[in-house]
XYZ file of C-alpha atoms in Angstrom:
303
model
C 6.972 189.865 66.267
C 5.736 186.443 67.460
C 4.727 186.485 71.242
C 3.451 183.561 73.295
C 0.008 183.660 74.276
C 0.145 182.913 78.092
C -3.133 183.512 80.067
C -2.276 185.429 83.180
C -5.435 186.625 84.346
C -5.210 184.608 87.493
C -2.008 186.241 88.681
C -3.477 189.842 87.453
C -4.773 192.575 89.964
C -5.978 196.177 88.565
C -6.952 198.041 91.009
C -8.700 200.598 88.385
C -9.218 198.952 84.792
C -10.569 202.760 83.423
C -7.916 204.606 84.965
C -4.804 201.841 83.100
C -6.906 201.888 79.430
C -7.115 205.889 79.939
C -3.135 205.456 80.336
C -2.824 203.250 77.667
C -4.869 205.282 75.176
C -2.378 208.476 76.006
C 0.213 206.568 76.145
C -0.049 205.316 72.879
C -1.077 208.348 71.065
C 1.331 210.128 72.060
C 3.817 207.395 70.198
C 6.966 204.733 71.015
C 8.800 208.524 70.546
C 7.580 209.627 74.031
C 8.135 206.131 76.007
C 10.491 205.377 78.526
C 11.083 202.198 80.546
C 12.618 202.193 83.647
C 13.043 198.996 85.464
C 14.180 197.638 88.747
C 17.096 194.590 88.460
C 16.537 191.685 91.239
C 13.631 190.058 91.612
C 11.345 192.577 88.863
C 13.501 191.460 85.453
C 15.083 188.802 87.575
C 13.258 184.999 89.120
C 11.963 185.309 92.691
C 12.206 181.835 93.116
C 14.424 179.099 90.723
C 13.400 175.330 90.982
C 11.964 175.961 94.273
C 14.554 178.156 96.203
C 15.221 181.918 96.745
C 17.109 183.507 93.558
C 19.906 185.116 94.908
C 20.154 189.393 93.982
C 23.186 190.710 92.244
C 24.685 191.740 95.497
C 23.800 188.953 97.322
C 25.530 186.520 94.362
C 28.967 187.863 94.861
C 32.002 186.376 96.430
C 35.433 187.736 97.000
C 36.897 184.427 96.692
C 38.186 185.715 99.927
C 36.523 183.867 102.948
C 37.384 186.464 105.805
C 36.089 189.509 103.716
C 32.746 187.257 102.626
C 32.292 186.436 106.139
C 32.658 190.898 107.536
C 30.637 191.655 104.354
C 27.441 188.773 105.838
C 27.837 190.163 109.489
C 27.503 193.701 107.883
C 24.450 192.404 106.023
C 22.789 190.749 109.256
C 23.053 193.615 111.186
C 22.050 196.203 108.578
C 19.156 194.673 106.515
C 16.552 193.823 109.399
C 16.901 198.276 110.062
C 16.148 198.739 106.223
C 13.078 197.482 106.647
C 12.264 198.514 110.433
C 9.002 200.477 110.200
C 9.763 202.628 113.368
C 13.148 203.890 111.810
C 12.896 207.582 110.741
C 13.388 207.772 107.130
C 16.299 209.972 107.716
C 18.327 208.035 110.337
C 17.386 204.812 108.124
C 18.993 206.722 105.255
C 22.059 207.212 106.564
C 22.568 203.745 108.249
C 22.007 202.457 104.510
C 24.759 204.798 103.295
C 27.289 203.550 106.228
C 25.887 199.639 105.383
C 26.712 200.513 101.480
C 29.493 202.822 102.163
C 31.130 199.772 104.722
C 30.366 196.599 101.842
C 32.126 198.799 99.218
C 35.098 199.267 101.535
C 35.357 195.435 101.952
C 35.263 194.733 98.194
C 38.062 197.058 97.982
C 40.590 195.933 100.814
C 39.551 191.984 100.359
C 41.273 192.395 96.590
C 37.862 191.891 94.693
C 38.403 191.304 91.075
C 37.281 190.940 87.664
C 37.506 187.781 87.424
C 35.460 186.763 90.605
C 32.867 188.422 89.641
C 32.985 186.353 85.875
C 32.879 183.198 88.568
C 30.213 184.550 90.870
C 27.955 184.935 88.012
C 28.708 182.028 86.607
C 28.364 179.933 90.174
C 25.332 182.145 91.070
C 21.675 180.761 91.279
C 19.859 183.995 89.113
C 17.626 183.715 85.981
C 15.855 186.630 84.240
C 11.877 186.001 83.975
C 10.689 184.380 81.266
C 9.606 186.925 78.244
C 12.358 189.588 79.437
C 15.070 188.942 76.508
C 11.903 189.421 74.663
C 10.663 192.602 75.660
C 14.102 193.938 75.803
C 14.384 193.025 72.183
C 10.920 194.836 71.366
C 12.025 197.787 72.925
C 15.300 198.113 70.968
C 13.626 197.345 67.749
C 11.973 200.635 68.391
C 14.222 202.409 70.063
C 12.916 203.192 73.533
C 15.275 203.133 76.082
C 14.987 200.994 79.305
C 16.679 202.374 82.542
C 17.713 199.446 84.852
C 18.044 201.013 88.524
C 19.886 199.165 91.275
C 21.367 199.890 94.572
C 23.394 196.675 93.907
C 26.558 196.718 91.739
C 26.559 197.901 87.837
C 29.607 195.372 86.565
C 27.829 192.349 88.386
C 24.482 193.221 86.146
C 26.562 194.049 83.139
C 28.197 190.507 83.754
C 24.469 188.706 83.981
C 23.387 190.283 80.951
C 26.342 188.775 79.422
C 26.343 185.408 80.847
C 22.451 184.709 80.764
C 21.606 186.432 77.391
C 24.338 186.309 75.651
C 24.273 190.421 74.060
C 24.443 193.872 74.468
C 21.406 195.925 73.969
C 22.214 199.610 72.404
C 18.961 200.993 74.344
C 20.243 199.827 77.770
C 21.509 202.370 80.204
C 21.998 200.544 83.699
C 22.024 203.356 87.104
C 23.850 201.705 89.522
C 27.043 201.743 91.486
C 30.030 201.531 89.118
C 33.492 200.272 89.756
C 36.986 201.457 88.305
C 39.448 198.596 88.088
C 42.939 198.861 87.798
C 44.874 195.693 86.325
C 41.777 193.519 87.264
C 41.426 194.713 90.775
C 38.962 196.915 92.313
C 40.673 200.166 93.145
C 37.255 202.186 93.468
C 33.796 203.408 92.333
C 32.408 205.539 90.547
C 30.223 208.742 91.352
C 27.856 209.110 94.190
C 27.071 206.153 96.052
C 23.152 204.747 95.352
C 21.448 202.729 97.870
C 18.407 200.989 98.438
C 16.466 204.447 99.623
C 17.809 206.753 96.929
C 17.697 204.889 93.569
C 15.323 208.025 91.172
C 15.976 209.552 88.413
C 18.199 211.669 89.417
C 20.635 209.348 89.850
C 21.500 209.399 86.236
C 23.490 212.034 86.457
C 26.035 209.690 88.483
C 26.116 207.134 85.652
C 27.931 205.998 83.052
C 25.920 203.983 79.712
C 25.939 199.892 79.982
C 29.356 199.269 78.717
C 30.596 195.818 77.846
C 33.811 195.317 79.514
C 35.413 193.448 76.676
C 34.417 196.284 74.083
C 34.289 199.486 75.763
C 31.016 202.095 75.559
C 28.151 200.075 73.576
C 27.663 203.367 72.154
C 25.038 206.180 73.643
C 22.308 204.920 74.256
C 20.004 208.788 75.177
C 21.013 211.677 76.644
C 20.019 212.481 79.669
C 18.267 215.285 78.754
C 16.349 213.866 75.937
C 15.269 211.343 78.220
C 13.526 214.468 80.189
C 11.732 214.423 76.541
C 10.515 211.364 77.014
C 7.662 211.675 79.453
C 5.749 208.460 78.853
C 6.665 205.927 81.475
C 6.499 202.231 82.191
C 7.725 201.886 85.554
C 8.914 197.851 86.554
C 9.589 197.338 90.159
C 8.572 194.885 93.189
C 8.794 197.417 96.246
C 6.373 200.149 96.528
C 10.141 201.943 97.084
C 10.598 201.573 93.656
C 7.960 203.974 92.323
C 10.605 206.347 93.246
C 12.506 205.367 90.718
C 10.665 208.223 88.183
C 11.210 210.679 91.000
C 13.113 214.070 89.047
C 11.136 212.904 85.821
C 8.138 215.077 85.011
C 6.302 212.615 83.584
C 2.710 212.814 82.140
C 1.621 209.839 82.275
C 2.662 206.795 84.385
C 1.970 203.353 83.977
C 2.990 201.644 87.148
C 3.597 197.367 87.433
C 4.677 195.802 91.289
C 5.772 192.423 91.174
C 4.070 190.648 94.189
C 6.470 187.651 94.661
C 5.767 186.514 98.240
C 3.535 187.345 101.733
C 0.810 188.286 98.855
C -1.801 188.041 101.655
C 0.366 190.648 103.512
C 1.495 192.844 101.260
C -1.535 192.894 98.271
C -3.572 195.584 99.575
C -0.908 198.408 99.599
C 0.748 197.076 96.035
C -2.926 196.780 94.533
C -3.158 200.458 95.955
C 0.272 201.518 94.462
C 0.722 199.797 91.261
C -1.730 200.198 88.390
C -1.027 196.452 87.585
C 0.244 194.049 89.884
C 1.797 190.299 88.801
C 1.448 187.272 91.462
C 3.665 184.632 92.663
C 6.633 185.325 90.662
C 5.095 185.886 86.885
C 6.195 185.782 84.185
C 7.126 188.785 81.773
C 4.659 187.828 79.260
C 2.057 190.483 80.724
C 4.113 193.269 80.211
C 5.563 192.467 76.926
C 1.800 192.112 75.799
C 1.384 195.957 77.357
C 4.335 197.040 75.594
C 2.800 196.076 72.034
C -0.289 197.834 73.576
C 1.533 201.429 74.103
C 3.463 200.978 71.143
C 0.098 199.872 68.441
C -0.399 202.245 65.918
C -3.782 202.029 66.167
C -6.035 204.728 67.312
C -8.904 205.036 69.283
């Protein structure tokens, strides 16, 4: 497969160059059979910034079409997200104010009528964009069947919808753990499973989900098991919070390749990523880097 050759060494931190080939090396020996990815949604496969302003996230994109619930569901927002990110909140109390924030916002979608179809025009209004290279490394990955595990605390239907709208297809290899929704005649009535938030999206959340399912087609078809994805224990974890390394949490992995997308306050905030992540990507890079990794793990050649 063809890849473009973009040079993004300038936007590249490794921490510990010996450590990632050692990865790489195991990684790849132990074959595409044993690889997982699992990938955060906004702002990791999605744009940081688009022509110069703030992408929105896939919960942030929706509207009711319903001005009095969109206004509750902002105040909710501006009260709730500066304690998400409070560092003198217990990580207990701060879990349970997310559950009440979540809990509250799903309630809303519910009694303001939400349906179907606003969320086909809130995609289609919205200002989101996948990263450059990202249809292509999701296209590698099917070719060889790994699967890629898309974890958000936002909204499974609205990321479903993006997929559809912005590339266009389905991907067999594509499970997506996130909060589902039951519809009944085109309105919300419910959702599904245990509610995920921003502090508990891991691995064990799959056991609340359903596979990526096209809404015009039903089931895609199974994509993996969960428990041959416990088989797989190979991982290429995608994420821009050091929150998200949680995200293989349940999985006993054995080995871990680890990428943080860096997309703003880099001054700030690259000491702990460079720390965290075995690679980190600057000011909103592209996915060439990792697509380029990919090919790495998945090389038949041997050392």
């Amino acid at each position: 497969m063809e890849m473009e050759d973009h040079n993004l060494s300038k936007f590249t931190v490794i921490n510990d160059p010996q450590s990632l080939n050692d990865k790489i090396s195991a990684i790849r020996n132990a074959g595409p059979s044993k690889l997982q990815v699992i990938a955060d949604f906004d702002a990791t496969l999605t744009r940081y910034w688009i022509d110069g302003s703030r992408g929105q996230s896939s919960h942030g994109l929706l509207q009711q079409g319903n001005r009095e619930y969109d206004a509750k569901k902002q105040a909710l927002f501006e009260y709730y997200h500066p304690l998400e990110f409070s560092p003198t909140i217990p990580l207990e109390e701060k879990t349970k104010l997310m559950e009440e924030w979540w809990g509250k916002t799903h309630g809303l979608l519910i009694q303001g009528g939400l349906t179907y179809n606003a969320i086909k025009n809130s995609v289609a209004n919205a200002n989101i964009a996948f990263r450059d290279g990202v249809v292509e490394l999701f296209e590698f990955l099917e070719e060889r069947d790994i699967p890629v595990l898309i974890f958000s605390a936002g909204l499974a239907d609205i990321i479903e919808e993006v997929l559809r709208q912005k590339v266009h297809r389905s991907y067999k290899n594509i499970k997506i753990v996130s909060n589902q929704m039951v519809f009944d005649s085109g309105c919300l009535v419910s959702f599904k499973g245990k509610l995920i938030h921003s502090l508990n999206k891991n691995e064990h959340a799959l056991d609340m989900t359903a596979s990526h399912h096209d809404q015009t087609g039903g089931i895609d078809g199974p994509v993996t098991d969960n428990a041959s994805m416990k088989q797989r224990t190979n991982v290429l974890l995608l994420g821009d919070h050091i929150g998200d390394l949680g995200m293989s949490d349940g999985l006993n992995y054995e080995n871990r390749i680890s990428v943080g997308f860096l997309n703003d306050n880099i001054e700030k905030n690259l000491e702990s990523y460079r720390n965290a992540f075995d690679i980190v990507y600057l000011n909103d890079t592209p996915m060439w880097g990792v697509m380029k990794l990919a090919a790495q793990l998945c090389s038949m050649e041997v050392d």
